[in-house]
Short mmCIF file of N, CA and C in Angstrom, two decimals:
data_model
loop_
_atom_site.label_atom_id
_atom_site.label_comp_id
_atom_site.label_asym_id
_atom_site.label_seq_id
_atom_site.Cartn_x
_atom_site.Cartn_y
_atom_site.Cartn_z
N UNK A 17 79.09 92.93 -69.12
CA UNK A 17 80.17 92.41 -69.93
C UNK A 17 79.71 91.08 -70.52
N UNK A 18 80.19 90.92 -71.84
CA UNK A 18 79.50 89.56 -72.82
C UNK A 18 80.37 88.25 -72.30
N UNK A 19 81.42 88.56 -72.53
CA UNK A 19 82.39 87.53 -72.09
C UNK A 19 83.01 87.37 -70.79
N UNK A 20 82.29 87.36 -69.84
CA UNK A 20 82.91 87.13 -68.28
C UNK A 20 82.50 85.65 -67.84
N UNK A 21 83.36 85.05 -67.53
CA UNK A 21 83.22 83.58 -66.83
C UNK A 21 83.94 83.56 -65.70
N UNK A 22 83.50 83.10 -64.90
CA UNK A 22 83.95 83.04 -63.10
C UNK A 22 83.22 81.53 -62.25
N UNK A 23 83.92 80.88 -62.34
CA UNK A 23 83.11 79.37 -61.21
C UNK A 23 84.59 78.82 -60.23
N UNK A 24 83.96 77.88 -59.73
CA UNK A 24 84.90 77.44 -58.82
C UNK A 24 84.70 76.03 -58.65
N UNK A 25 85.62 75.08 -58.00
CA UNK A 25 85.49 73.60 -58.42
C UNK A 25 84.33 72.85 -57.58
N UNK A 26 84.08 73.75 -56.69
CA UNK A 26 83.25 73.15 -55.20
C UNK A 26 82.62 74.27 -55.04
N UNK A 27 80.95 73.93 -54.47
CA UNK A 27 80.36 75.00 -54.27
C UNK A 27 80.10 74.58 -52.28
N UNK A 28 80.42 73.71 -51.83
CA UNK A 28 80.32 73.52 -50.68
C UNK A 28 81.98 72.47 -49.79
N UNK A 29 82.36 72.82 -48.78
CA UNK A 29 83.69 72.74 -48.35
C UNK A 29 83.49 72.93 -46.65
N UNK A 30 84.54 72.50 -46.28
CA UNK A 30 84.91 72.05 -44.91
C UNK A 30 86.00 73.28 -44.36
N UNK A 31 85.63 74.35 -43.50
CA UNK A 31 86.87 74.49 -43.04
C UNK A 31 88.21 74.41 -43.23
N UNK A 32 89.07 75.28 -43.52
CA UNK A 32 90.43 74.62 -43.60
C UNK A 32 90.63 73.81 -45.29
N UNK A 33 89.86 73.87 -45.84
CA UNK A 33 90.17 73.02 -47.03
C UNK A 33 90.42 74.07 -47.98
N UNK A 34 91.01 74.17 -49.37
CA UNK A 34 91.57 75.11 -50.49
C UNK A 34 90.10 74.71 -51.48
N UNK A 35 89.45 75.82 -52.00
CA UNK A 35 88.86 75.68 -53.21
C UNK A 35 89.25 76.82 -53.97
N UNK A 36 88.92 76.18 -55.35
CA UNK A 36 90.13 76.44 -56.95
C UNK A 36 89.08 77.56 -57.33
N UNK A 37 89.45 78.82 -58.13
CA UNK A 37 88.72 79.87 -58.42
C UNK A 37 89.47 80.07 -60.17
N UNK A 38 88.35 79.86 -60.55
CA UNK A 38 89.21 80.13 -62.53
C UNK A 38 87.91 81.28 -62.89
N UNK A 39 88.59 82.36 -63.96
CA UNK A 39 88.05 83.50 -64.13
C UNK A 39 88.69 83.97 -65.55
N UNK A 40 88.21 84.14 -66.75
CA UNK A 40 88.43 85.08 -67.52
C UNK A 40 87.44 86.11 -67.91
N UNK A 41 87.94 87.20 -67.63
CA UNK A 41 87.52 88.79 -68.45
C UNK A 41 88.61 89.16 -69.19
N UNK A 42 88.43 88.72 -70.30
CA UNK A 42 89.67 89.16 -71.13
C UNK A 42 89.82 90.38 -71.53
N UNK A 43 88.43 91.45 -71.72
CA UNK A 43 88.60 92.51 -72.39
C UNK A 43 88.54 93.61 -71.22
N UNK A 44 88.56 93.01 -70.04
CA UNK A 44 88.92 93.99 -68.61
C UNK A 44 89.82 94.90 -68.75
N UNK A 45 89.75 95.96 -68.35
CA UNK A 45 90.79 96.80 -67.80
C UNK A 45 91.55 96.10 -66.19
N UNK A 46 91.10 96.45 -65.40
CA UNK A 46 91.15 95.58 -63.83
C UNK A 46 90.16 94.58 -63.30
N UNK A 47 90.80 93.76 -62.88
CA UNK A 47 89.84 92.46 -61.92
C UNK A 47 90.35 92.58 -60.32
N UNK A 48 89.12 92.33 -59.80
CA UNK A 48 89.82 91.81 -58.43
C UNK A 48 88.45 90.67 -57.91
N UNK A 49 89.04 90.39 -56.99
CA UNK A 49 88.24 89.37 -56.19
C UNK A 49 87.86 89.55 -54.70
N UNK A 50 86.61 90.00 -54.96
CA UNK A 50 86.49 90.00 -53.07
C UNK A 50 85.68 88.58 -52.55
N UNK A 51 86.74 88.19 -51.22
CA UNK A 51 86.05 87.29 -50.11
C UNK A 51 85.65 87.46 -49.14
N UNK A 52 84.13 86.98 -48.78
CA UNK A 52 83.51 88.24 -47.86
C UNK A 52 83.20 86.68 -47.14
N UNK A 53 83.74 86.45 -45.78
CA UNK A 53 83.58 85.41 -45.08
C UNK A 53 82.37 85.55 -43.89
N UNK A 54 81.50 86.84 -43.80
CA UNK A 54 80.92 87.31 -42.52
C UNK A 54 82.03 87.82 -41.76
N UNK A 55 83.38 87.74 -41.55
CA UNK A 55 83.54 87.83 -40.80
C UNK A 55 84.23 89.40 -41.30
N UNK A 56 85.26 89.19 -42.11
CA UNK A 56 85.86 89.67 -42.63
C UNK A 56 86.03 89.64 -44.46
N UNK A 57 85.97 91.04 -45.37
CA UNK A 57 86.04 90.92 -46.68
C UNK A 57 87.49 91.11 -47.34
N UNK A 58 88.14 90.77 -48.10
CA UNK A 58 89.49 90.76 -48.63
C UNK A 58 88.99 90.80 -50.09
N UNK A 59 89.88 92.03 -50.32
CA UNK A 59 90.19 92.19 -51.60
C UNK A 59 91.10 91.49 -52.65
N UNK A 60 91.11 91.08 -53.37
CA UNK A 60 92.42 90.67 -54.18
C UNK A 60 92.43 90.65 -55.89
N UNK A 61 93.36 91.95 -55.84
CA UNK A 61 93.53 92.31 -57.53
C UNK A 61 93.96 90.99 -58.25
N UNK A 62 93.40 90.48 -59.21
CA UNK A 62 93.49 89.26 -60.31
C UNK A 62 94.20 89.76 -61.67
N UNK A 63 94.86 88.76 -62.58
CA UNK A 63 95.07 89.34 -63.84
C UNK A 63 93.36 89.00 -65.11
N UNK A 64 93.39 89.25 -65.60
CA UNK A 64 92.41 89.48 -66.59
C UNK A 64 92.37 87.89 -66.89
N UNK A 65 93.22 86.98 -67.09
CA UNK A 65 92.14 85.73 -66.79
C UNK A 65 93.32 84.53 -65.78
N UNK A 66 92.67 83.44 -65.37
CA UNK A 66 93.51 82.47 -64.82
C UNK A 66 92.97 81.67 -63.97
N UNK A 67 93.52 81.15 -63.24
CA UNK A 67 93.06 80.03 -61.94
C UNK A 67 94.17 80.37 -60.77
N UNK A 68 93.37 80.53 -59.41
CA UNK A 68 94.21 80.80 -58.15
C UNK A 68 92.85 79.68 -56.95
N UNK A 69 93.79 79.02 -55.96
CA UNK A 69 93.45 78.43 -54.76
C UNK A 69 93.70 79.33 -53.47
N UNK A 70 92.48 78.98 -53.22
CA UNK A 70 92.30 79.66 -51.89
C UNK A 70 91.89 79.13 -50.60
N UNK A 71 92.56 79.09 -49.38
CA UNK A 71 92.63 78.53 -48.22
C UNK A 71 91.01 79.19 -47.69
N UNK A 72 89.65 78.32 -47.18
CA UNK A 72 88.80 79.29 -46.52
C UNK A 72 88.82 78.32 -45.18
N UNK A 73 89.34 79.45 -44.12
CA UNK A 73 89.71 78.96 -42.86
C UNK A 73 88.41 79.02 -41.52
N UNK A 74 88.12 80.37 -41.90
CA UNK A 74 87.04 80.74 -41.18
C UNK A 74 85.42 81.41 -41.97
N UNK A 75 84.47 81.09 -41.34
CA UNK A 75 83.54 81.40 -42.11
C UNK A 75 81.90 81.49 -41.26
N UNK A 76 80.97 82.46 -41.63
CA UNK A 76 80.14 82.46 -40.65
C UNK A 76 78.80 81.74 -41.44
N UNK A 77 79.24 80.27 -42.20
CA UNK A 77 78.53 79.43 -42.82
C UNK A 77 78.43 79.46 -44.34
N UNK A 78 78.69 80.60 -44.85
CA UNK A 78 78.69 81.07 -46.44
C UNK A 78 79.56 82.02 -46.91
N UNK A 79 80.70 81.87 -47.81
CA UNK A 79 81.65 82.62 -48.11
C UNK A 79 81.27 83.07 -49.67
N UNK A 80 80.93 84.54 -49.51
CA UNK A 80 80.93 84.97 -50.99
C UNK A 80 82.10 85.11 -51.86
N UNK A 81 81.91 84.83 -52.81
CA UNK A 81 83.62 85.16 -53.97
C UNK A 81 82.51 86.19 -54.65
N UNK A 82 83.13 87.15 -55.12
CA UNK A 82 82.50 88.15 -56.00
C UNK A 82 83.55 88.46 -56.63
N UNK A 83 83.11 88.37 -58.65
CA UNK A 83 84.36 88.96 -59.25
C UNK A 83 83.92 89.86 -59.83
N UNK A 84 85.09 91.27 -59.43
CA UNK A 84 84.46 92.48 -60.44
C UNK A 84 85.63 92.70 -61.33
N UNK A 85 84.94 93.12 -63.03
CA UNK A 85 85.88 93.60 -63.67
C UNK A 85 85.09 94.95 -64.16
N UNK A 86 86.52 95.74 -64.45
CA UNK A 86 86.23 97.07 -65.32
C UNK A 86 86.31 97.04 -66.44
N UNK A 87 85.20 97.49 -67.23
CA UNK A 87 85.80 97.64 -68.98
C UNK A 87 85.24 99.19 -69.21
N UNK A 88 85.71 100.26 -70.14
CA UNK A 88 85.68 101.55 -69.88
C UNK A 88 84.74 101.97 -68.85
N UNK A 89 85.47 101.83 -67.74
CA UNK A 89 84.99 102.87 -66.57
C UNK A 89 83.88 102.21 -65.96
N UNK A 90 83.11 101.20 -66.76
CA UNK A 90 82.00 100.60 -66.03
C UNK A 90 82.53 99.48 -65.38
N UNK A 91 82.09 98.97 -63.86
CA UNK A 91 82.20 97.30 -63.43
C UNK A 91 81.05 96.84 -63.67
N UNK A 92 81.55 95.54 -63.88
CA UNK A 92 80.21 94.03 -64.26
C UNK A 92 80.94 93.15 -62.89
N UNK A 93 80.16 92.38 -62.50
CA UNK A 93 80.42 91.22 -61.41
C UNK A 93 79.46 90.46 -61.13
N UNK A 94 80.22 89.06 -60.89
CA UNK A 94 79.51 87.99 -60.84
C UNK A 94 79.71 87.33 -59.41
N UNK A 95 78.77 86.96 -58.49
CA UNK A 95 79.07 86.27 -57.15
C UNK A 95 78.83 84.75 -57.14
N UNK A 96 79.78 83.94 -56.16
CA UNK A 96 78.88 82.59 -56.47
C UNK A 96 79.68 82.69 -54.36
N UNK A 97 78.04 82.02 -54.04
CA UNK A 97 78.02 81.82 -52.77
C UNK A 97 78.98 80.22 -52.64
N UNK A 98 79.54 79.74 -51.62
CA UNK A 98 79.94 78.24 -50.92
C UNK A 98 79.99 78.36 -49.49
N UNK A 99 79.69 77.04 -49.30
CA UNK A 99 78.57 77.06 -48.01
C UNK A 99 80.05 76.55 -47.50
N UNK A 100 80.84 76.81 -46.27
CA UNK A 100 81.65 76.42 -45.44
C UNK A 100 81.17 75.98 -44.17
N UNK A 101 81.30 74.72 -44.58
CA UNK A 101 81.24 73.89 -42.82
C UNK A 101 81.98 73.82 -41.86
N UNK A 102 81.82 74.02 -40.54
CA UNK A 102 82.43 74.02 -39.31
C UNK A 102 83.53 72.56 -39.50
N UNK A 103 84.95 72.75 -39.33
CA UNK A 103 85.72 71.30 -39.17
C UNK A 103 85.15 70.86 -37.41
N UNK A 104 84.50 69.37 -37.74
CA UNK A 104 84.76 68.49 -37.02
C UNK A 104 85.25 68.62 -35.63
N UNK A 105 85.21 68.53 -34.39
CA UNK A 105 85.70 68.63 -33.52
C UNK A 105 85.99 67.11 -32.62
N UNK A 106 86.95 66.52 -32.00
CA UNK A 106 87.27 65.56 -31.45
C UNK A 106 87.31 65.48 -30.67
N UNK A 107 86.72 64.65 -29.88
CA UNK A 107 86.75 64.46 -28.01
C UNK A 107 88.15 63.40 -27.93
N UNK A 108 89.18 64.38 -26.95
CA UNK A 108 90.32 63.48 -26.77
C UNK A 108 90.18 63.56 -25.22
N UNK A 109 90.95 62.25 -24.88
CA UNK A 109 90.81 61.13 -24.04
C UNK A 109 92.44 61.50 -23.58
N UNK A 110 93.15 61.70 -21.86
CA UNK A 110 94.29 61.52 -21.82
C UNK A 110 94.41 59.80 -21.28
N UNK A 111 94.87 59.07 -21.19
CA UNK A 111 95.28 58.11 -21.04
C UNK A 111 96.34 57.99 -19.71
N UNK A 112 96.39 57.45 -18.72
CA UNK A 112 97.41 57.59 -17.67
C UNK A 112 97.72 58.50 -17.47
N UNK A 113 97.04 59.30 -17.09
CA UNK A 113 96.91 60.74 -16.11
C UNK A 113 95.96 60.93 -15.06
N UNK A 114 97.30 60.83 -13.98
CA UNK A 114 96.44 60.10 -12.71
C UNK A 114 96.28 61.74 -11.92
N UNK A 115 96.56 62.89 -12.37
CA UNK A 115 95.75 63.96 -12.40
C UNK A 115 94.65 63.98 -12.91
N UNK A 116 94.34 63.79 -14.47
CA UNK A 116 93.38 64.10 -14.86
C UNK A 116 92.43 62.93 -14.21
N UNK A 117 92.37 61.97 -13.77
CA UNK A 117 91.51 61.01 -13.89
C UNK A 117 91.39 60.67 -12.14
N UNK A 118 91.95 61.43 -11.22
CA UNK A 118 91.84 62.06 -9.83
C UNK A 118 91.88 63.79 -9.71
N UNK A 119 91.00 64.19 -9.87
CA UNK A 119 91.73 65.44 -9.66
C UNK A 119 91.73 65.64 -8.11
N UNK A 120 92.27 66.68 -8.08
CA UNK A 120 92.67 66.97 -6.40
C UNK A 120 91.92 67.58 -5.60
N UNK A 121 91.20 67.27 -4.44
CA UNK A 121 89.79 67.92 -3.41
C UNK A 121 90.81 68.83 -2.83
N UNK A 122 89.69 69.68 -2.53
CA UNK A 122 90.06 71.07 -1.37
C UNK A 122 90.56 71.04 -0.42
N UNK A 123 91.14 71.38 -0.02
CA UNK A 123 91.97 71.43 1.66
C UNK A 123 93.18 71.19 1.84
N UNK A 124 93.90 70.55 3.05
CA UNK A 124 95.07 70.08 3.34
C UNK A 124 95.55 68.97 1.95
N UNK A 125 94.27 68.16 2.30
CA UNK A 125 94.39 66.97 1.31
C UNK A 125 94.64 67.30 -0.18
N UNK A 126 94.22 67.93 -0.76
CA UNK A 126 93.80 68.56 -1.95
C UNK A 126 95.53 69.32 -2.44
N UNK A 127 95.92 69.68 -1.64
CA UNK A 127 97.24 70.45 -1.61
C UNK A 127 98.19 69.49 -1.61
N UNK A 128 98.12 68.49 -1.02
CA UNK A 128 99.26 67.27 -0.92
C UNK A 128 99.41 66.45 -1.96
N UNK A 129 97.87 66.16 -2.33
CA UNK A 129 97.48 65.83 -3.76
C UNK A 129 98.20 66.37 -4.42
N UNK A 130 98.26 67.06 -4.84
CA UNK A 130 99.37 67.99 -6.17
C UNK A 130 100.36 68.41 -6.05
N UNK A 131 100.56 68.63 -4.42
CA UNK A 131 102.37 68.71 -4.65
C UNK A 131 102.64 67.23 -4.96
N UNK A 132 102.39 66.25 -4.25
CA UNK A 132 102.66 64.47 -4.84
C UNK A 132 102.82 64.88 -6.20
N UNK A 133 101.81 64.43 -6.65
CA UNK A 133 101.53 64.25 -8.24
C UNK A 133 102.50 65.20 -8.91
N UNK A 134 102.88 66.22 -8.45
CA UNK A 134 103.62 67.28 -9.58
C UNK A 134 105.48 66.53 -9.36
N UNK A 135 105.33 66.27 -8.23
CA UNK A 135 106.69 65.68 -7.35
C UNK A 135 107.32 64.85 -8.11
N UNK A 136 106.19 63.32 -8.34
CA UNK A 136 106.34 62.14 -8.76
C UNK A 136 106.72 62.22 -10.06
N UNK A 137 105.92 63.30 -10.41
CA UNK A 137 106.32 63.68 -11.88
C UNK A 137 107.37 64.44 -12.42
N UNK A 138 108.06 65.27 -11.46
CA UNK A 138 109.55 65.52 -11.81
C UNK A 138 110.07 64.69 -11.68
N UNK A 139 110.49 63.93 -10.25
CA UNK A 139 111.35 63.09 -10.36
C UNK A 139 111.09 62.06 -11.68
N UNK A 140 110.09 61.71 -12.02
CA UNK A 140 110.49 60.33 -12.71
C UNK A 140 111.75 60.97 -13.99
N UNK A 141 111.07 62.26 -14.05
CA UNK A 141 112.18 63.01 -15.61
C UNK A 141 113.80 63.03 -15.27
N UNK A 142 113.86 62.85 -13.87
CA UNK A 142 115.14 63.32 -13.49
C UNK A 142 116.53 61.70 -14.08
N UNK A 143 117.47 62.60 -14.13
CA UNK A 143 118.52 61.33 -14.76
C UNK A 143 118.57 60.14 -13.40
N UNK A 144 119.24 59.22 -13.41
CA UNK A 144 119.25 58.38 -12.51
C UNK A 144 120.46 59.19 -10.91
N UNK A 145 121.51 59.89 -11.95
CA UNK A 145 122.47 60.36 -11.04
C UNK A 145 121.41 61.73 -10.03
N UNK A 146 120.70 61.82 -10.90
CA UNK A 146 119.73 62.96 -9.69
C UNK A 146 119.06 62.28 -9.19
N UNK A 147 118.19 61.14 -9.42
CA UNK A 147 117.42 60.60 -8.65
C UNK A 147 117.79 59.88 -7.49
N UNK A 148 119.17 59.66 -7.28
CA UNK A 148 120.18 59.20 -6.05
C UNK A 148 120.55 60.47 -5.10
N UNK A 149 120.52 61.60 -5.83
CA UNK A 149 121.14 62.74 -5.30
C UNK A 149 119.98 63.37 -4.32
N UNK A 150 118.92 63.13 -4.72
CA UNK A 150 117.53 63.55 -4.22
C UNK A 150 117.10 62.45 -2.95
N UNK A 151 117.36 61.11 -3.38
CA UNK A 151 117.34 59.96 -2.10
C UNK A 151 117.90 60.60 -0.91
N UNK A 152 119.03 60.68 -1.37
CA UNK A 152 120.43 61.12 -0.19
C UNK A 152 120.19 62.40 0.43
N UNK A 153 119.59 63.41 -0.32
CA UNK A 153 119.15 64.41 0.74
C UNK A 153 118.11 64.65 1.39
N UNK A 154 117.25 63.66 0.64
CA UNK A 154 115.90 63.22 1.74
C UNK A 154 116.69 62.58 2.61
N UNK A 155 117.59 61.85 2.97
CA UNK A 155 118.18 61.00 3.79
C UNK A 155 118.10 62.23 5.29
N UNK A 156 119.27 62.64 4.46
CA UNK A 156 120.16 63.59 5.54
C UNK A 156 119.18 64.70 5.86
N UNK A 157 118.15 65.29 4.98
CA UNK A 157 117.41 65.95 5.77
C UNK A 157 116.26 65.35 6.92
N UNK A 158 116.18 64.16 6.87
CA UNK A 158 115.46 63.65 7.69
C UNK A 158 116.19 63.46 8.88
N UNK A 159 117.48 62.76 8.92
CA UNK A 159 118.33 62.65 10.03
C UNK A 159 118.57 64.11 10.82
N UNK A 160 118.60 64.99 9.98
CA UNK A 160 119.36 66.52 10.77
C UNK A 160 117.57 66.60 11.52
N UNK A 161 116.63 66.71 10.90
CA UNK A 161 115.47 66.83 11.62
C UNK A 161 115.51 66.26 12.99
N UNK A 162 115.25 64.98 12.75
CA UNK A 162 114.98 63.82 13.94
C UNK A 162 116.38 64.18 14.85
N UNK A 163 117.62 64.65 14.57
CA UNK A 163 118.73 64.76 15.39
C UNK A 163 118.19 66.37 16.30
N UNK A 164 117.39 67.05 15.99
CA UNK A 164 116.71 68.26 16.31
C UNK A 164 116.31 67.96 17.70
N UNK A 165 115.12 66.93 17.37
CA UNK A 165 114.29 66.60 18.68
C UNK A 165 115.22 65.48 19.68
N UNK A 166 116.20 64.96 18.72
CA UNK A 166 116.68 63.52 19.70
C UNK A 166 118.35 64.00 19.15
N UNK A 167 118.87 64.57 19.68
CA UNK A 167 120.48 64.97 19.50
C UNK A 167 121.48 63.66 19.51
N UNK A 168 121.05 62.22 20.19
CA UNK A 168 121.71 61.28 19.98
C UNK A 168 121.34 60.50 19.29
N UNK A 169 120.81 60.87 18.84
CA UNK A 169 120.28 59.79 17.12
C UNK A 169 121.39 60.88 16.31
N UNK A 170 122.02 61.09 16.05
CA UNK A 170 122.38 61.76 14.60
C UNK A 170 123.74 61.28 14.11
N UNK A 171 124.66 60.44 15.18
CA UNK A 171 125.39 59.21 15.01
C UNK A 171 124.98 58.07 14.31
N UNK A 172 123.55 58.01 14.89
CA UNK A 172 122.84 56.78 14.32
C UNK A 172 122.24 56.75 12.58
N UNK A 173 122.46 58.14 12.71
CA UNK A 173 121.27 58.60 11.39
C UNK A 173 122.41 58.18 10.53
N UNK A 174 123.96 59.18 10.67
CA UNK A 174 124.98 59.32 9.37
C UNK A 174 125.84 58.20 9.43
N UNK A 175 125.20 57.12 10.20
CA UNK A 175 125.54 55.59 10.15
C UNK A 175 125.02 55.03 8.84
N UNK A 176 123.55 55.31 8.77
CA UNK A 176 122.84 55.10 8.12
C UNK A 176 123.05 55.22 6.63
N UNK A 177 122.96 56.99 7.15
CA UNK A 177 123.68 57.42 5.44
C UNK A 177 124.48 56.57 5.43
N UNK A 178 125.40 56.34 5.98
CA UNK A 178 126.98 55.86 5.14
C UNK A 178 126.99 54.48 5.00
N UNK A 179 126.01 53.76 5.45
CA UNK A 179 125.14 51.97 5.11
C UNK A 179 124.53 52.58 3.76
N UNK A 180 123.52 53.31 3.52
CA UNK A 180 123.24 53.38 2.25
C UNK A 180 123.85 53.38 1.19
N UNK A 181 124.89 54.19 1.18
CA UNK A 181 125.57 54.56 0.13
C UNK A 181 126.69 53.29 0.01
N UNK A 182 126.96 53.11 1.50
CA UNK A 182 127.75 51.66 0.95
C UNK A 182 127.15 50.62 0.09
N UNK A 183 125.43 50.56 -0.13
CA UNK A 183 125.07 49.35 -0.51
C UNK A 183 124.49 49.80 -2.11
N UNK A 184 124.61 51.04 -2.24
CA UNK A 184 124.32 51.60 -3.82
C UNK A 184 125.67 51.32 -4.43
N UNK A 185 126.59 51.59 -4.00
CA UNK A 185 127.99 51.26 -4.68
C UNK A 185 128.18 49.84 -4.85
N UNK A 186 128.03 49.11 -3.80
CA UNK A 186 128.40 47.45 -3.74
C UNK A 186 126.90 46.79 -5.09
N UNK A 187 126.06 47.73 -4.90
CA UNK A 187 124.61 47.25 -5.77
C UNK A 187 124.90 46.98 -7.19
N UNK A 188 125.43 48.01 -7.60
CA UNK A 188 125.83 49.01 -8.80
C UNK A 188 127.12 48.33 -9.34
#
């Protein structure tokens, strides 16, 4: 074909970036456009002339554009290779993550380790009215325990409770 023009604005690109594709075959019957990434090729029927952007996301270093048009019954096509570079990758850093920056050893220890850490870390999310509610039944489950082994401590214990709670109210 005499009159076929096909380029693109960039012949080399980054991952993830759009490059511009302009094409006239005016005396075409049909156009299409194949993108052949290595990985995968896509077809895409065009009108006989114009400009379309195209997202190239993935690529196994060189993405062909190939444009074919028909004019009676014969195709003509033109390819233009662009070299797609891998995007960049970033080493991130967590900051006050006393998981990540302890992680937890094997064993007894290792297990306590992370129930703590997972613990500390609900509660802090919890509202203030839960975080009293959670005090108080650590309270009382500790007292019903210790009243287990020592049956006359448990006067002493829900003394206790009831000193606590007197001094969150008077606090407050």
């Amino acid at each position: 074909m005499e009159k076929m023009t096909f380029k693109t604005d960039r012949s080399s690109l980054t991952e993830g970036e759009v490059i511009t594709v302009e094409w006239d075959c005016l005396k075409a019957e049909r156009v299409e456009l194949s993108i052949d990434n290595g990985y995968k090729a896509t077809i895409v029927p065009l009108e006989t002339a114009g400009t379309k952007r195209f997202r190239l996301n993935r690529s196994k270093g060189r993405t062909r554009l190939t444009i074919t048009a028909w004019v009676n019954g014969k195709s003509f096509s033109k390819t233009i290779k662009v070299r797609v570079n891998t995007m960049p990758t970033t080493h991130a850093e967590t900051v006050g993550d006393d998981y990540a920056q302890h992680p937890p050893q094997g064993g007894v220890k290792g297990w306590w380790q992370s129930i703590t850490a997972r613990w500390h870390s609900a509660y802090q999310m919890m509202t203030p009215q839960k975080q009293l509610a959670v005090r108080i039944l650590t309270i009382l489950a500790a007292v019903f325990i210790i009243s287990l082994i020592f049956p006359r401590l448990l006067f002493l214990g829900l003394l206790a409770v009831v000193g606590y709670l007197a001094w969150v109210v008077w606090k407050k």
